[in-house]
């Protein structure tokens, strides 16, 4: 079986598993996780008992994660998104479904960032992210799952760990999407070298996972 067919079958299987959370229609957005990747995230939430989640880059998949948290009865999600239109839609959908108690979306435009690599030099607005994440951690505790799915170009995802490592709980899971792309592979290699993380790729997904050291 070739890789593309295997991925398609994995996505079809994942859509069946997500079925109970598809309570109403959601549009396909550019920031969405593939179904197989989304299921891998959900498995980590459930099997790892993850309760304090931060997501960089959001989409309709964020609403499904919020539905899962509400269904389980515990856990919180903070999503940071640079695209104003996507952030507005997800925030509106969360409010409409009464999911505001478990999930929050912050629109953080891209701007110059001291932790960014020279090639692009941008990441989410520094002060806004600092204030939002600090308030979130003060309220709910250290982050035990970090999902890096944005920004969506080049090596622009690199600042995620330099910026957020201080708020990761010992044993937290770090998930990175789109790791089949060369730029994301380069970021993973740099994170591994600088932070001592060992990433492993989930079968038939574009997702890699590592455990933060104590």
Tab-separated table of C-alpha atoms in Angstrom, residues 2-105:
chain	number	residue	atom	x	y	z
A	2	UNK	CA	1.463	3.376	-0.967
A	3	UNK	CA	1.778	6.184	1.591
A	4	UNK	CA	-0.940	8.408	0.121
A	5	UNK	CA	-3.526	5.609	0.174
A	6	UNK	CA	-2.520	4.631	3.715
A	7	UNK	CA	-2.991	8.230	4.849
A	8	UNK	CA	-6.404	8.446	3.182
A	9	UNK	CA	-7.527	5.244	4.884
A	10	UNK	CA	-6.195	6.499	8.214
A	11	UNK	CA	-8.206	9.707	7.782
A	12	UNK	CA	-11.374	7.776	6.922
A	13	UNK	CA	-10.958	5.594	9.988
A	14	UNK	CA	-10.358	8.690	12.118
A	15	UNK	CA	-13.531	10.363	10.819
A	16	UNK	CA	-15.528	7.357	12.009
A	17	UNK	CA	-13.969	7.601	15.465
A	18	UNK	CA	-14.716	11.319	15.686
A	19	UNK	CA	-18.337	10.686	14.724
A	20	UNK	CA	-19.804	11.223	18.180
A	21	UNK	CA	-18.326	14.731	18.253
A	22	UNK	CA	-19.748	15.750	14.855
A	23	UNK	CA	-22.908	17.179	16.366
A	24	UNK	CA	-23.266	19.819	13.648
A	25	UNK	CA	-21.565	21.026	10.491
A	26	UNK	CA	-18.169	22.705	10.672
A	27	UNK	CA	-16.404	24.257	7.660
A	28	UNK	CA	-12.993	23.110	6.492
A	29	UNK	CA	-10.419	25.750	7.442
A	30	UNK	CA	-6.790	26.155	6.448
A	31	UNK	CA	-5.628	25.625	10.028
A	32	UNK	CA	-7.421	22.310	10.557
A	33	UNK	CA	-5.623	19.166	11.594
A	34	UNK	CA	-5.996	16.135	9.366
A	35	UNK	CA	-8.543	13.710	10.867
A	36	UNK	CA	-5.831	11.146	11.691
A	37	UNK	CA	-3.727	13.808	13.392
A	38	UNK	CA	-6.753	15.107	15.311
A	39	UNK	CA	-7.512	11.614	16.596
A	40	UNK	CA	-3.881	11.246	17.705
A	41	UNK	CA	-4.243	14.486	19.687
A	42	UNK	CA	-7.514	13.286	21.213
A	43	UNK	CA	-5.939	9.952	22.139
A	44	UNK	CA	-3.152	11.792	23.935
A	45	UNK	CA	-5.691	13.942	25.804
A	46	UNK	CA	-7.660	10.907	26.962
A	47	UNK	CA	-4.876	8.361	27.542
A	48	UNK	CA	-2.485	10.935	29.003
A	49	UNK	CA	-5.209	12.585	31.105
A	50	UNK	CA	-4.195	15.985	29.742
A	51	UNK	CA	-6.179	18.883	31.181
A	52	UNK	CA	-4.310	22.147	30.449
A	53	UNK	CA	-3.892	22.508	26.696
A	54	UNK	CA	-2.305	25.244	24.589
A	55	UNK	CA	-2.744	25.174	20.827
A	56	UNK	CA	-0.803	27.378	18.410
A	57	UNK	CA	-2.915	27.758	15.293
A	58	UNK	CA	-6.602	26.903	15.392
A	59	UNK	CA	-9.480	25.851	13.154
A	60	UNK	CA	-12.640	23.771	13.163
A	61	UNK	CA	-10.570	20.998	14.749
A	62	UNK	CA	-10.275	23.266	17.811
A	63	UNK	CA	-14.058	23.156	18.204
A	64	UNK	CA	-13.930	19.354	18.118
A	65	UNK	CA	-11.252	19.373	20.822
A	66	UNK	CA	-13.448	21.649	22.930
A	67	UNK	CA	-16.408	19.311	22.425
A	68	UNK	CA	-14.241	16.423	23.647
A	69	UNK	CA	-13.213	18.345	26.758
A	70	UNK	CA	-16.816	19.230	27.509
A	71	UNK	CA	-17.897	15.630	26.931
A	72	UNK	CA	-15.256	14.422	29.398
A	73	UNK	CA	-16.264	17.040	31.971
A	74	UNK	CA	-12.796	18.475	32.630
A	75	UNK	CA	-9.875	20.149	30.882
A	76	UNK	CA	-9.281	23.520	29.221
A	77	UNK	CA	-7.934	24.720	25.860
A	78	UNK	CA	-6.255	28.010	24.992
A	79	UNK	CA	-5.867	28.542	21.228
A	80	UNK	CA	-3.657	31.264	19.750
A	81	UNK	CA	-4.294	32.230	16.126
A	82	UNK	CA	-2.812	34.974	13.925
A	83	UNK	CA	-5.503	34.913	11.231
A	84	UNK	CA	-8.264	37.245	12.427
A	85	UNK	CA	-10.979	35.645	10.319
A	86	UNK	CA	-10.247	32.119	11.553
A	87	UNK	CA	-9.922	33.275	15.163
A	88	UNK	CA	-13.248	35.128	14.942
A	89	UNK	CA	-15.067	32.124	13.479
A	90	UNK	CA	-13.734	29.658	16.058
A	91	UNK	CA	-14.447	32.039	18.942
A	92	UNK	CA	-17.982	32.620	17.647
A	93	UNK	CA	-18.606	28.889	17.264
A	94	UNK	CA	-17.355	28.187	20.780
A	95	UNK	CA	-19.716	30.824	22.172
A	96	UNK	CA	-22.641	29.553	20.100
A	97	UNK	CA	-22.148	25.994	21.359
A	98	UNK	CA	-21.683	27.052	24.971
A	99	UNK	CA	-18.055	25.902	25.037
A	100	UNK	CA	-16.615	29.120	26.435
A	101	UNK	CA	-16.000	27.532	29.820
A	102	UNK	CA	-13.587	24.964	28.353
A	103	UNK	CA	-11.956	26.770	25.416
A	104	UNK	CA	-10.779	30.267	24.541
A	105	UNK	CA	-9.338	31.699	21.313
